[in-house]
Short mmCIF file of N, CA and C in Angstrom, two decimals:
data_model
loop_
_atom_site.label_atom_id
_atom_site.label_comp_id
_atom_site.label_asym_id
_atom_site.label_seq_id
_atom_site.Cartn_x
_atom_site.Cartn_y
_atom_site.Cartn_z
N UNK S 1 -4.89 1.09 31.63
CA UNK S 1 -4.72 -0.34 30.71
C UNK S 1 -6.06 -0.18 29.62
N UNK S 2 -7.17 0.53 30.06
CA UNK S 2 -8.31 0.65 29.15
C UNK S 2 -7.74 1.46 27.60
N UNK S 3 -6.98 2.37 27.89
CA UNK S 3 -6.42 3.07 26.64
C UNK S 3 -5.62 2.31 25.59
N UNK S 4 -4.92 1.40 26.32
CA UNK S 4 -3.91 0.51 25.55
C UNK S 4 -4.79 -0.58 24.81
N UNK S 5 -5.80 -1.14 25.52
CA UNK S 5 -6.75 -2.04 25.09
C UNK S 5 -7.49 -1.42 23.76
N UNK S 6 -8.00 -0.16 24.06
CA UNK S 6 -8.68 0.64 22.96
C UNK S 6 -7.73 1.04 21.74
N UNK S 7 -6.49 1.22 22.03
CA UNK S 7 -5.53 1.24 20.94
C UNK S 7 -5.33 0.19 19.92
N UNK S 8 -5.16 -1.08 20.63
CA UNK S 8 -5.18 -2.22 19.85
C UNK S 8 -6.51 -2.56 19.24
N UNK S 9 -7.50 -2.36 19.80
CA UNK S 9 -8.72 -2.63 19.38
C UNK S 9 -9.02 -1.78 17.98
N UNK S 10 -8.68 -0.48 18.16
CA UNK S 10 -8.78 0.39 16.98
C UNK S 10 -7.76 -0.03 15.84
N UNK S 11 -6.67 -0.38 16.04
CA UNK S 11 -5.71 -0.91 15.09
C UNK S 11 -6.13 -2.08 14.40
N UNK S 12 -6.68 -2.99 15.24
CA UNK S 12 -7.21 -4.19 14.62
C UNK S 12 -8.51 -3.92 13.72
N UNK S 13 -9.38 -3.15 14.28
CA UNK S 13 -10.47 -2.73 13.30
C UNK S 13 -10.26 -1.99 12.30
N UNK S 14 -9.09 -1.19 12.15
CA UNK S 14 -8.65 -0.49 10.99
C UNK S 14 -8.15 -1.56 10.01
N UNK S 15 -7.20 -2.53 10.45
CA UNK S 15 -6.72 -3.47 9.68
C UNK S 15 -7.67 -4.22 8.89
N UNK S 16 -8.82 -4.87 9.88
CA UNK S 16 -9.87 -5.76 9.40
C UNK S 16 -10.50 -4.99 8.14
N UNK S 17 -10.96 -3.66 8.39
CA UNK S 17 -11.76 -2.84 7.38
C UNK S 17 -11.05 -2.49 6.26
N UNK S 18 -9.59 -2.21 6.41
CA UNK S 18 -8.98 -1.71 5.18
C UNK S 18 -7.80 -2.52 4.57
N UNK S 19 -7.47 -3.59 4.96
CA UNK S 19 -6.52 -4.54 4.63
C UNK S 19 -6.95 -4.84 3.05
N UNK S 20 -8.00 -5.22 2.67
CA UNK S 20 -8.58 -5.23 1.35
C UNK S 20 -8.42 -4.17 0.50
N UNK S 21 -8.35 -2.92 0.99
CA UNK S 21 -7.96 -1.71 0.19
C UNK S 21 -6.32 -1.46 -0.15
N UNK S 22 -5.62 -2.25 0.65
CA UNK S 22 -4.21 -2.21 0.42
C UNK S 22 -3.69 -3.18 -0.55
N UNK S 23 -2.60 -2.79 -1.27
CA UNK S 23 -1.99 -3.69 -2.34
C UNK S 23 -0.50 -3.90 -2.22
N UNK S 24 0.05 -5.02 -2.59
CA UNK S 24 1.49 -5.03 -2.74
C UNK S 24 1.73 -4.70 -4.16
N UNK S 25 2.82 -4.10 -4.45
CA UNK S 25 3.09 -3.83 -5.86
C UNK S 25 4.52 -4.37 -6.21
N UNK S 26 4.45 -5.01 -7.36
CA UNK S 26 5.96 -5.59 -7.83
C UNK S 26 6.01 -5.01 -9.20
N UNK S 27 7.29 -4.45 -9.40
CA UNK S 27 7.60 -4.14 -10.88
C UNK S 27 8.90 -4.73 -11.31
N UNK S 28 8.76 -4.71 -12.80
CA UNK S 28 9.96 -5.21 -13.31
C UNK S 28 10.65 -3.92 -14.05
N UNK S 29 11.88 -3.84 -13.93
CA UNK S 29 12.52 -2.77 -14.34
C UNK S 29 13.58 -3.23 -15.42
N UNK S 30 13.49 -2.83 -16.62
CA UNK S 30 14.56 -3.25 -17.71
C UNK S 30 15.60 -2.18 -17.87
N UNK S 31 16.72 -2.57 -17.63
CA UNK S 31 17.81 -1.63 -17.99
C UNK S 31 18.95 -2.24 -18.93
N UNK S 32 19.97 -1.44 -19.11
CA UNK S 32 21.01 -1.97 -20.07
C UNK S 32 22.35 -1.91 -19.02
N UNK S 33 23.10 -2.93 -18.80
CA UNK S 33 24.18 -2.99 -17.89
C UNK S 33 25.34 -2.44 -18.64
N UNK S 34 26.57 -2.24 -18.02
CA UNK S 34 27.74 -1.51 -18.64
C UNK S 34 28.30 -2.40 -19.89
N UNK S 35 27.83 -3.65 -19.99
CA UNK S 35 28.29 -4.55 -21.05
C UNK S 35 27.28 -4.42 -22.24
N UNK S 36 26.35 -3.61 -22.26
CA UNK S 36 25.32 -3.57 -23.35
C UNK S 36 24.33 -4.56 -23.21
N UNK S 37 24.02 -5.28 -22.22
CA UNK S 37 23.17 -6.43 -22.09
C UNK S 37 21.84 -5.86 -21.32
N UNK S 38 20.65 -6.24 -21.90
CA UNK S 38 19.59 -5.89 -21.22
C UNK S 38 19.27 -6.78 -20.06
N UNK S 39 18.95 -6.15 -18.83
CA UNK S 39 19.00 -6.79 -17.45
C UNK S 39 17.40 -6.40 -16.88
N UNK S 40 16.89 -7.35 -16.39
CA UNK S 40 15.61 -7.29 -15.89
C UNK S 40 15.63 -7.42 -14.36
N UNK S 41 15.35 -6.50 -13.65
CA UNK S 41 15.28 -6.60 -12.15
C UNK S 41 13.94 -6.34 -11.53
N UNK S 42 13.57 -6.63 -10.46
CA UNK S 42 12.34 -6.50 -9.68
C UNK S 42 12.56 -5.53 -8.28
N UNK S 43 11.45 -4.94 -8.20
CA UNK S 43 11.29 -3.93 -7.05
C UNK S 43 9.95 -4.32 -6.51
N UNK S 44 9.75 -3.84 -5.31
CA UNK S 44 8.50 -3.97 -4.64
C UNK S 44 8.08 -2.79 -3.74
N UNK S 45 6.79 -2.56 -3.55
CA UNK S 45 6.18 -1.50 -2.57
C UNK S 45 4.82 -1.68 -2.44
N UNK S 46 4.31 -0.69 -2.06
CA UNK S 46 2.83 -0.79 -1.52
C UNK S 46 1.91 0.30 -2.02
N UNK S 47 0.59 0.08 -1.80
CA UNK S 47 -0.22 1.11 -2.39
C UNK S 47 -1.59 1.07 -1.80
N UNK S 48 -2.56 1.86 -2.09
CA UNK S 48 -3.98 1.88 -1.64
C UNK S 48 -4.87 2.22 -2.56
N UNK S 49 -6.12 1.60 -2.61
CA UNK S 49 -7.20 1.92 -3.50
C UNK S 49 -7.94 3.18 -3.06
N UNK S 50 -7.97 4.13 -4.04
CA UNK S 50 -8.67 5.50 -3.90
C UNK S 50 -9.96 5.61 -4.40
N UNK S 51 -10.43 4.64 -5.37
CA UNK S 51 -11.75 4.72 -6.08
C UNK S 51 -11.97 3.18 -6.28
N UNK S 52 -13.33 3.05 -6.23
CA UNK S 52 -14.02 1.66 -6.30
C UNK S 52 -13.73 0.94 -7.68
N UNK S 53 -13.20 1.75 -8.76
CA UNK S 53 -13.23 1.33 -10.01
C UNK S 53 -11.51 1.32 -10.40
N UNK S 54 -10.62 1.12 -9.38
CA UNK S 54 -9.51 0.65 -9.42
C UNK S 54 -8.22 1.53 -9.56
N UNK S 55 -8.42 2.87 -9.14
CA UNK S 55 -7.36 3.76 -8.98
C UNK S 55 -6.68 3.58 -7.68
N UNK S 56 -5.26 3.46 -8.05
CA UNK S 56 -4.51 3.26 -6.70
C UNK S 56 -3.51 4.24 -6.54
N UNK S 57 -3.15 4.64 -5.33
CA UNK S 57 -2.15 5.67 -4.88
C UNK S 57 -0.97 4.94 -4.42
N UNK S 58 0.26 5.28 -4.90
CA UNK S 58 1.58 4.79 -4.45
C UNK S 58 2.74 5.85 -4.43
N UNK S 59 3.70 5.66 -3.94
CA UNK S 59 4.84 6.41 -4.11
C UNK S 59 5.48 6.43 -5.56
N UNK S 60 6.03 7.54 -6.21
CA UNK S 60 6.50 7.53 -7.39
C UNK S 60 7.70 6.63 -7.61
N UNK S 61 8.64 6.64 -6.54
CA UNK S 61 9.74 5.94 -6.53
C UNK S 61 9.46 4.49 -6.71
N UNK S 62 8.21 4.02 -6.28
CA UNK S 62 7.95 2.68 -6.27
C UNK S 62 7.86 2.20 -7.83
N UNK S 63 7.24 2.97 -8.70
CA UNK S 63 6.94 2.57 -10.17
C UNK S 63 7.80 3.28 -11.13
N UNK S 64 8.92 4.09 -10.70
CA UNK S 64 9.71 4.74 -11.54
C UNK S 64 10.51 3.90 -12.35
N UNK S 65 10.49 3.95 -13.66
CA UNK S 65 11.38 3.03 -14.64
C UNK S 65 10.79 1.62 -14.76
N UNK S 66 9.55 1.43 -14.15
CA UNK S 66 8.93 0.09 -14.40
C UNK S 66 8.53 -0.07 -15.86
N UNK S 67 8.90 -1.32 -16.13
CA UNK S 67 8.46 -1.85 -17.55
C UNK S 67 7.05 -2.57 -17.29
N UNK S 68 6.92 -3.21 -16.25
CA UNK S 68 5.45 -3.65 -15.82
C UNK S 68 5.21 -3.47 -14.45
N UNK S 69 3.91 -3.41 -14.06
CA UNK S 69 3.58 -3.12 -12.62
C UNK S 69 2.47 -4.25 -12.37
N UNK S 70 2.66 -5.15 -11.30
CA UNK S 70 1.75 -6.03 -10.81
C UNK S 70 1.37 -5.60 -9.51
N UNK S 71 0.03 -5.72 -9.27
CA UNK S 71 -0.66 -5.41 -8.08
C UNK S 71 -1.26 -6.61 -7.57
N UNK S 72 -1.17 -6.91 -6.23
CA UNK S 72 -1.59 -8.02 -5.51
C UNK S 72 -2.50 -7.55 -4.38
N UNK S 73 -3.71 -7.92 -4.41
CA UNK S 73 -4.57 -7.76 -3.14
C UNK S 73 -4.71 -8.67 -1.98
N UNK S 74 -5.10 -8.57 -0.99
CA UNK S 74 -4.95 -9.52 0.28
C UNK S 74 -5.75 -10.91 0.05
N UNK S 75 -6.63 -10.71 -0.95
CA UNK S 75 -7.28 -12.15 -1.23
C UNK S 75 -6.57 -12.97 -2.30
N UNK S 76 -5.41 -12.43 -2.77
CA UNK S 76 -4.54 -13.24 -3.66
C UNK S 76 -4.91 -12.88 -5.00
N UNK S 77 -5.84 -11.96 -5.36
CA UNK S 77 -6.12 -11.52 -6.71
C UNK S 77 -5.11 -10.60 -7.16
N UNK S 78 -4.59 -10.98 -8.33
CA UNK S 78 -3.35 -10.26 -8.98
C UNK S 78 -3.95 -9.50 -10.26
N UNK S 79 -3.61 -8.31 -10.58
CA UNK S 79 -3.83 -7.44 -11.56
C UNK S 79 -2.57 -6.88 -12.17
N UNK S 80 -2.59 -6.72 -13.59
CA UNK S 80 -1.61 -5.69 -14.26
C UNK S 80 -2.05 -4.34 -14.09
N UNK S 81 -1.24 -3.44 -13.62
CA UNK S 81 -1.59 -2.01 -13.61
C UNK S 81 -0.96 -1.12 -14.54
N UNK S 82 -1.55 -0.02 -14.91
CA UNK S 82 -0.90 1.06 -15.81
C UNK S 82 -0.80 2.22 -15.14
N UNK S 83 0.44 2.89 -15.41
CA UNK S 83 0.61 4.16 -14.90
C UNK S 83 -0.16 5.13 -15.35
N UNK S 84 -0.86 6.03 -14.52
CA UNK S 84 -1.98 7.19 -14.84
C UNK S 84 -0.97 8.29 -14.95
N UNK S 85 -0.33 8.59 -13.79
CA UNK S 85 0.40 9.90 -13.60
C UNK S 85 0.73 10.11 -12.43
N UNK S 86 1.70 11.24 -12.32
CA UNK S 86 2.26 11.41 -10.78
C UNK S 86 3.37 12.71 -11.00
N UNK S 87 3.86 12.73 -9.73
CA UNK S 87 4.75 13.70 -9.52
C UNK S 87 5.90 13.36 -8.88
N UNK S 88 7.03 13.24 -9.60
CA UNK S 88 8.36 12.81 -9.06
C UNK S 88 8.83 13.64 -7.96
N UNK S 89 8.51 15.06 -8.12
CA UNK S 89 9.10 16.06 -7.15
C UNK S 89 8.40 15.81 -5.61
N UNK S 90 7.12 15.20 -5.86
CA UNK S 90 6.37 15.12 -4.52
C UNK S 90 6.14 13.56 -4.15
N UNK S 91 6.93 12.79 -4.99
CA UNK S 91 6.94 11.30 -4.77
C UNK S 91 5.54 10.72 -4.69
N UNK S 92 4.63 10.94 -5.60
CA UNK S 92 3.30 10.57 -5.62
C UNK S 92 3.00 10.08 -6.94
N UNK S 93 2.35 8.87 -7.13
CA UNK S 93 1.79 8.19 -8.25
C UNK S 93 0.44 7.65 -8.27
N UNK S 94 -0.19 7.58 -9.25
CA UNK S 94 -1.56 6.96 -9.62
C UNK S 94 -1.26 5.92 -10.67
N UNK S 95 -1.76 4.70 -10.21
CA UNK S 95 -1.93 3.52 -11.26
C UNK S 95 -3.29 3.15 -11.10
N UNK S 96 -3.64 2.23 -12.12
CA UNK S 96 -4.92 1.79 -12.33
C UNK S 96 -5.02 0.31 -12.69
N UNK S 97 -5.82 -0.28 -12.18
CA UNK S 97 -6.11 -1.76 -12.59
C UNK S 97 -7.58 -1.79 -12.92
N UNK S 98 -7.78 -2.81 -13.88
CA UNK S 98 -9.25 -3.15 -14.51
C UNK S 98 -9.93 -3.75 -13.31
N UNK S 99 -10.94 -3.21 -12.41
CA UNK S 99 -11.55 -3.87 -11.59
C UNK S 99 -12.55 -2.90 -11.11
N UNK S 100 -13.77 -3.47 -10.45
CA UNK S 100 -14.67 -2.69 -9.88
C UNK S 100 -15.10 -3.28 -8.62
N UNK S 101 -15.79 -2.56 -7.74
CA UNK S 101 -16.31 -3.01 -6.59
C UNK S 101 -15.24 -2.94 -5.43
N UNK S 102 -14.23 -2.30 -5.67
CA UNK S 102 -13.08 -2.07 -4.69
C UNK S 102 -13.46 -1.25 -3.64
N UNK S 103 -12.83 -1.42 -2.37
CA UNK S 103 -13.10 -0.57 -1.25
C UNK S 103 -12.10 0.37 -1.19
N UNK S 104 -12.46 1.79 -1.53
CA UNK S 104 -11.38 2.77 -1.19
C UNK S 104 -11.14 3.11 0.14
N UNK S 105 -10.23 3.66 0.46
CA UNK S 105 -9.80 4.25 1.83
C UNK S 105 -10.40 5.61 2.00
N UNK S 106 -10.50 6.07 3.08
CA UNK S 106 -11.00 7.53 3.44
C UNK S 106 -9.83 8.30 3.48
N UNK S 107 -9.64 9.44 2.82
CA UNK S 107 -8.58 10.31 2.80
C UNK S 107 -9.00 11.45 3.81
N UNK S 108 -7.95 11.64 4.77
CA UNK S 108 -8.10 12.73 5.86
C UNK S 108 -7.35 13.68 5.41
N UNK S 109 -6.98 14.41 6.44
CA UNK S 109 -6.02 15.67 6.20
C UNK S 109 -4.87 15.70 6.98
N UNK S 110 -3.83 15.81 6.47
CA UNK S 110 -2.49 15.77 7.13
C UNK S 110 -2.41 16.91 8.12
N UNK S 111 -3.03 17.92 7.91
CA UNK S 111 -3.01 19.28 8.73
C UNK S 111 -3.75 19.13 10.05
N UNK S 112 -4.55 17.99 10.03
CA UNK S 112 -5.38 17.70 11.21
C UNK S 112 -4.52 16.79 12.26
N UNK S 113 -3.43 16.30 11.88
CA UNK S 113 -2.59 15.45 12.63
C UNK S 113 -1.91 16.18 13.79
N UNK S 114 -1.94 15.51 14.96
CA UNK S 114 -1.38 15.94 16.09
C UNK S 114 -0.15 15.07 16.46
N UNK S 115 1.03 15.60 16.85
CA UNK S 115 2.27 14.90 17.63
C UNK S 115 1.63 13.97 18.66
N UNK S 116 2.05 12.61 18.67
CA UNK S 116 1.50 11.85 19.70
C UNK S 116 0.22 11.10 19.31
N UNK S 117 -0.36 11.37 18.24
CA UNK S 117 -1.57 10.61 17.77
C UNK S 117 -1.12 9.35 17.28
N UNK S 118 -2.03 8.20 17.59
CA UNK S 118 -1.91 6.84 17.28
C UNK S 118 -2.10 6.73 15.71
N UNK S 119 -1.23 6.04 15.17
CA UNK S 119 -1.36 5.73 13.55
C UNK S 119 -1.08 4.29 13.40
N UNK S 120 -1.48 3.80 12.22
CA UNK S 120 -1.29 2.42 11.75
C UNK S 120 -0.94 2.43 10.25
N UNK S 121 0.03 1.64 10.13
CA UNK S 121 0.27 1.29 8.50
C UNK S 121 0.04 -0.06 8.17
N UNK S 122 -0.20 -0.42 6.91
CA UNK S 122 -0.42 -1.63 6.33
C UNK S 122 0.57 -1.52 5.10
N UNK S 123 1.30 -2.42 4.88
CA UNK S 123 2.27 -2.64 3.81
C UNK S 123 2.77 -3.76 3.31
N UNK S 124 3.86 -3.86 2.64
CA UNK S 124 4.46 -4.93 1.99
C UNK S 124 5.93 -4.95 2.20
N UNK S 125 6.37 -4.82 3.47
CA UNK S 125 7.75 -4.71 3.89
C UNK S 125 8.68 -5.93 3.13
N UNK S 126 9.79 -5.36 2.70
CA UNK S 126 10.84 -6.35 1.96
C UNK S 126 10.22 -7.10 0.82
N UNK S 127 9.17 -6.71 0.30
CA UNK S 127 8.48 -7.23 -0.78
C UNK S 127 8.02 -8.74 -0.56
N UNK S 128 8.12 -9.14 0.61
CA UNK S 128 7.72 -10.62 0.87
C UNK S 128 6.74 -10.60 2.07
N UNK S 129 6.71 -9.77 2.84
CA UNK S 129 5.87 -9.87 4.10
C UNK S 129 4.58 -9.06 3.89
N UNK S 130 3.77 -9.34 2.84
CA UNK S 130 2.58 -8.59 2.35
C UNK S 130 1.65 -8.38 3.50
N UNK S 131 0.98 -7.29 3.38
CA UNK S 131 -0.19 -7.06 4.34
C UNK S 131 0.23 -7.02 5.73
N UNK S 132 1.39 -6.67 6.09
CA UNK S 132 1.92 -6.40 7.33
C UNK S 132 1.30 -5.08 7.96
N UNK S 133 0.98 -5.22 9.46
CA UNK S 133 0.57 -4.03 10.08
C UNK S 133 1.41 -3.63 11.05
N UNK S 134 1.78 -2.34 11.22
CA UNK S 134 2.57 -1.76 12.36
C UNK S 134 1.74 -0.55 12.90
N UNK S 135 1.94 -0.46 14.18
CA UNK S 135 1.46 0.84 14.75
C UNK S 135 2.54 1.61 15.34
N UNK S 136 2.21 2.93 15.79
CA UNK S 136 2.95 3.84 16.43
C UNK S 136 2.23 5.19 16.75
N UNK S 137 3.06 6.28 16.73
CA UNK S 137 2.48 7.56 16.84
C UNK S 137 2.97 8.46 15.79
N UNK S 138 2.45 9.66 15.72
CA UNK S 138 3.14 10.78 15.09
C UNK S 138 4.28 11.33 15.97
N UNK S 139 5.38 11.38 15.65
CA UNK S 139 6.58 11.77 16.08
C UNK S 139 6.80 13.22 16.04
N UNK S 140 6.52 13.70 14.79
CA UNK S 140 6.66 15.08 14.46
C UNK S 140 5.90 15.53 13.25
N UNK S 141 5.54 16.71 13.02
CA UNK S 141 4.80 17.27 12.03
C UNK S 141 5.78 18.30 11.28
N UNK S 142 5.67 18.49 10.02
CA UNK S 142 6.43 19.58 9.09
C UNK S 142 7.86 19.27 9.15
N UNK S 143 8.33 18.13 9.11
CA UNK S 143 9.75 17.74 8.85
C UNK S 143 10.04 18.03 7.26
N UNK S 144 11.18 18.93 7.20
CA UNK S 144 11.56 19.14 5.74
C UNK S 144 12.75 18.19 5.52
N UNK S 145 12.55 17.20 4.55
CA UNK S 145 13.60 16.33 3.96
C UNK S 145 14.06 16.73 2.73
N UNK S 146 15.17 17.04 2.60
CA UNK S 146 15.86 17.16 1.08
C UNK S 146 16.44 16.08 0.66
N UNK S 147 16.12 15.54 -0.65
CA UNK S 147 16.72 14.66 -1.37
C UNK S 147 17.39 15.30 -2.64
N UNK S 148 18.15 14.42 -3.26
CA UNK S 148 18.95 14.84 -4.51
C UNK S 148 18.98 13.88 -5.52
N UNK S 149 18.97 14.19 -6.66
CA UNK S 149 19.10 13.03 -7.74
C UNK S 149 19.82 13.56 -8.95
N UNK S 150 20.28 12.59 -9.84
CA UNK S 150 20.89 13.45 -10.98
C UNK S 150 19.92 13.07 -12.25
N UNK S 151 19.67 14.21 -12.85
CA UNK S 151 18.79 14.24 -13.93
C UNK S 151 19.22 13.65 -15.28
N UNK S 152 18.65 13.76 -16.44
CA UNK S 152 19.02 13.28 -17.78
C UNK S 152 20.35 13.99 -18.37
N UNK S 153 20.30 15.14 -17.86
CA UNK S 153 21.57 16.09 -18.32
C UNK S 153 22.60 15.99 -17.36
N UNK S 154 22.73 14.92 -16.45
CA UNK S 154 23.68 14.78 -15.43
C UNK S 154 23.94 16.05 -14.46
N UNK S 155 22.71 16.55 -14.11
CA UNK S 155 22.74 17.62 -13.25
C UNK S 155 22.06 17.19 -11.91
N UNK S 156 22.60 17.65 -10.88
CA UNK S 156 21.96 17.29 -9.68
C UNK S 156 20.84 18.37 -9.25
N UNK S 157 19.69 17.48 -8.91
CA UNK S 157 18.50 18.31 -8.61
C UNK S 157 18.13 17.96 -7.07
N UNK S 158 17.63 19.09 -6.43
CA UNK S 158 17.49 18.97 -5.11
C UNK S 158 15.81 19.25 -4.88
N UNK S 159 15.18 18.33 -4.12
CA UNK S 159 13.72 18.35 -3.88
C UNK S 159 13.49 18.44 -2.29
N UNK S 160 12.94 19.34 -1.78
CA UNK S 160 12.55 19.24 -0.34
C UNK S 160 10.90 19.03 -0.17
N UNK S 161 10.90 17.81 0.59
CA UNK S 161 9.53 17.37 1.02
C UNK S 161 9.08 17.94 2.49
N UNK S 162 7.84 18.25 2.54
CA UNK S 162 7.34 18.35 3.80
C UNK S 162 6.66 17.21 4.39
N UNK S 163 7.12 16.45 5.45
CA UNK S 163 6.57 15.11 5.79
C UNK S 163 6.09 15.01 7.27
N UNK S 164 5.45 14.10 7.52
CA UNK S 164 5.17 13.70 8.89
C UNK S 164 6.20 12.65 9.31
N UNK S 165 6.51 12.63 10.66
CA UNK S 165 7.53 11.66 11.12
C UNK S 165 6.59 10.73 11.98
N UNK S 166 6.84 9.29 11.82
CA UNK S 166 6.28 8.54 12.69
C UNK S 166 7.28 7.33 13.10
N UNK S 167 7.00 6.66 14.23
CA UNK S 167 7.80 5.77 14.76
C UNK S 167 7.25 4.42 14.26
N UNK S 168 6.30 4.25 13.40
CA UNK S 168 5.97 3.03 13.08
C UNK S 168 6.98 2.11 12.25
N UNK S 169 7.25 0.96 12.40
CA UNK S 169 8.19 0.24 11.74
C UNK S 169 7.90 0.27 10.33
N UNK S 170 8.91 0.85 9.52
CA UNK S 170 8.63 0.91 8.14
C UNK S 170 9.84 0.49 7.41
N UNK S 171 9.87 -0.36 6.41
CA UNK S 171 11.00 -0.92 5.79
C UNK S 171 10.70 -0.87 4.43
N UNK S 172 11.95 -1.15 3.56
CA UNK S 172 11.86 -1.01 2.09
C UNK S 172 10.62 -2.01 1.63
N UNK S 173 9.92 -1.54 0.95
CA UNK S 173 8.83 -2.41 0.49
C UNK S 173 7.22 -1.50 1.17
N UNK S 174 7.53 -0.97 2.19
CA UNK S 174 6.51 -0.35 2.72
C UNK S 174 6.10 0.95 1.92
N UNK S 175 7.02 1.54 1.12
CA UNK S 175 6.87 2.71 0.32
C UNK S 175 5.34 2.69 -0.34
N UNK S 176 4.79 3.80 -0.27
CA UNK S 176 3.36 3.81 -0.97
C UNK S 176 2.32 3.37 -0.27
N UNK S 177 2.48 2.73 0.94
CA UNK S 177 1.33 2.22 1.66
C UNK S 177 0.87 3.32 2.50
N UNK S 178 -0.45 3.08 2.90
CA UNK S 178 -1.16 4.19 3.71
C UNK S 178 -0.65 4.30 5.19
N UNK S 179 -0.74 5.46 5.68
CA UNK S 179 -0.78 5.63 7.22
C UNK S 179 -2.01 6.15 7.80
N UNK S 180 -2.65 5.30 8.55
CA UNK S 180 -3.86 5.65 8.98
C UNK S 180 -3.99 6.23 10.38
N UNK S 181 -4.85 7.22 10.48
CA UNK S 181 -4.91 7.95 11.87
C UNK S 181 -6.01 6.95 12.68
N UNK S 182 -6.29 7.34 13.86
CA UNK S 182 -6.97 6.56 14.84
C UNK S 182 -8.46 6.44 14.34
N UNK S 183 -8.96 7.29 13.32
CA UNK S 183 -10.26 7.31 12.89
C UNK S 183 -10.42 6.35 11.39
N UNK S 184 -9.10 5.74 11.08
CA UNK S 184 -9.13 4.98 9.83
C UNK S 184 -9.17 5.91 8.65
N UNK S 185 -8.54 7.09 8.71
CA UNK S 185 -8.26 7.95 7.52
C UNK S 185 -6.93 8.01 7.23
N UNK S 186 -6.66 7.94 5.89
CA UNK S 186 -5.29 8.08 5.47
C UNK S 186 -4.80 9.47 5.42
#
């Protein structure tokens, strides 16, 4: 029983310490439909602060094609973010908000993770349930996931990612959010 209580105490402590470092991300994507009309659609994701002066890490697919990027913190503060850079093939992107005094997360090493280790995630599932926490374990390491997409030349490109597998409940909108180990490291 003590280990279960300790697990929940640790995930509660991680949430309390880092919820203000997590953000909900909303993007507007402008495209042209088959009738030649300009259409604006919205998408949502998550991210986390990596520097006190406003650099935020997220997934590339969260901001891909975005015409505008809005970032919301747990205290309700909203900022317009700019895209700094990223790697589509590794599904990672950095965005920036004009803010100071933010609390960055602590970055750990995925190579230090163990199967069965307790983990916690904070995110924006479904783009509406901001700052939701789920907990679970690392289910497997070094899972190779291959994705494919069509490039501008209408050619299919495949990318293989080496990922961690977790049983944390993760839904659309959680993309880009942090996965914390039991020490509060991403």
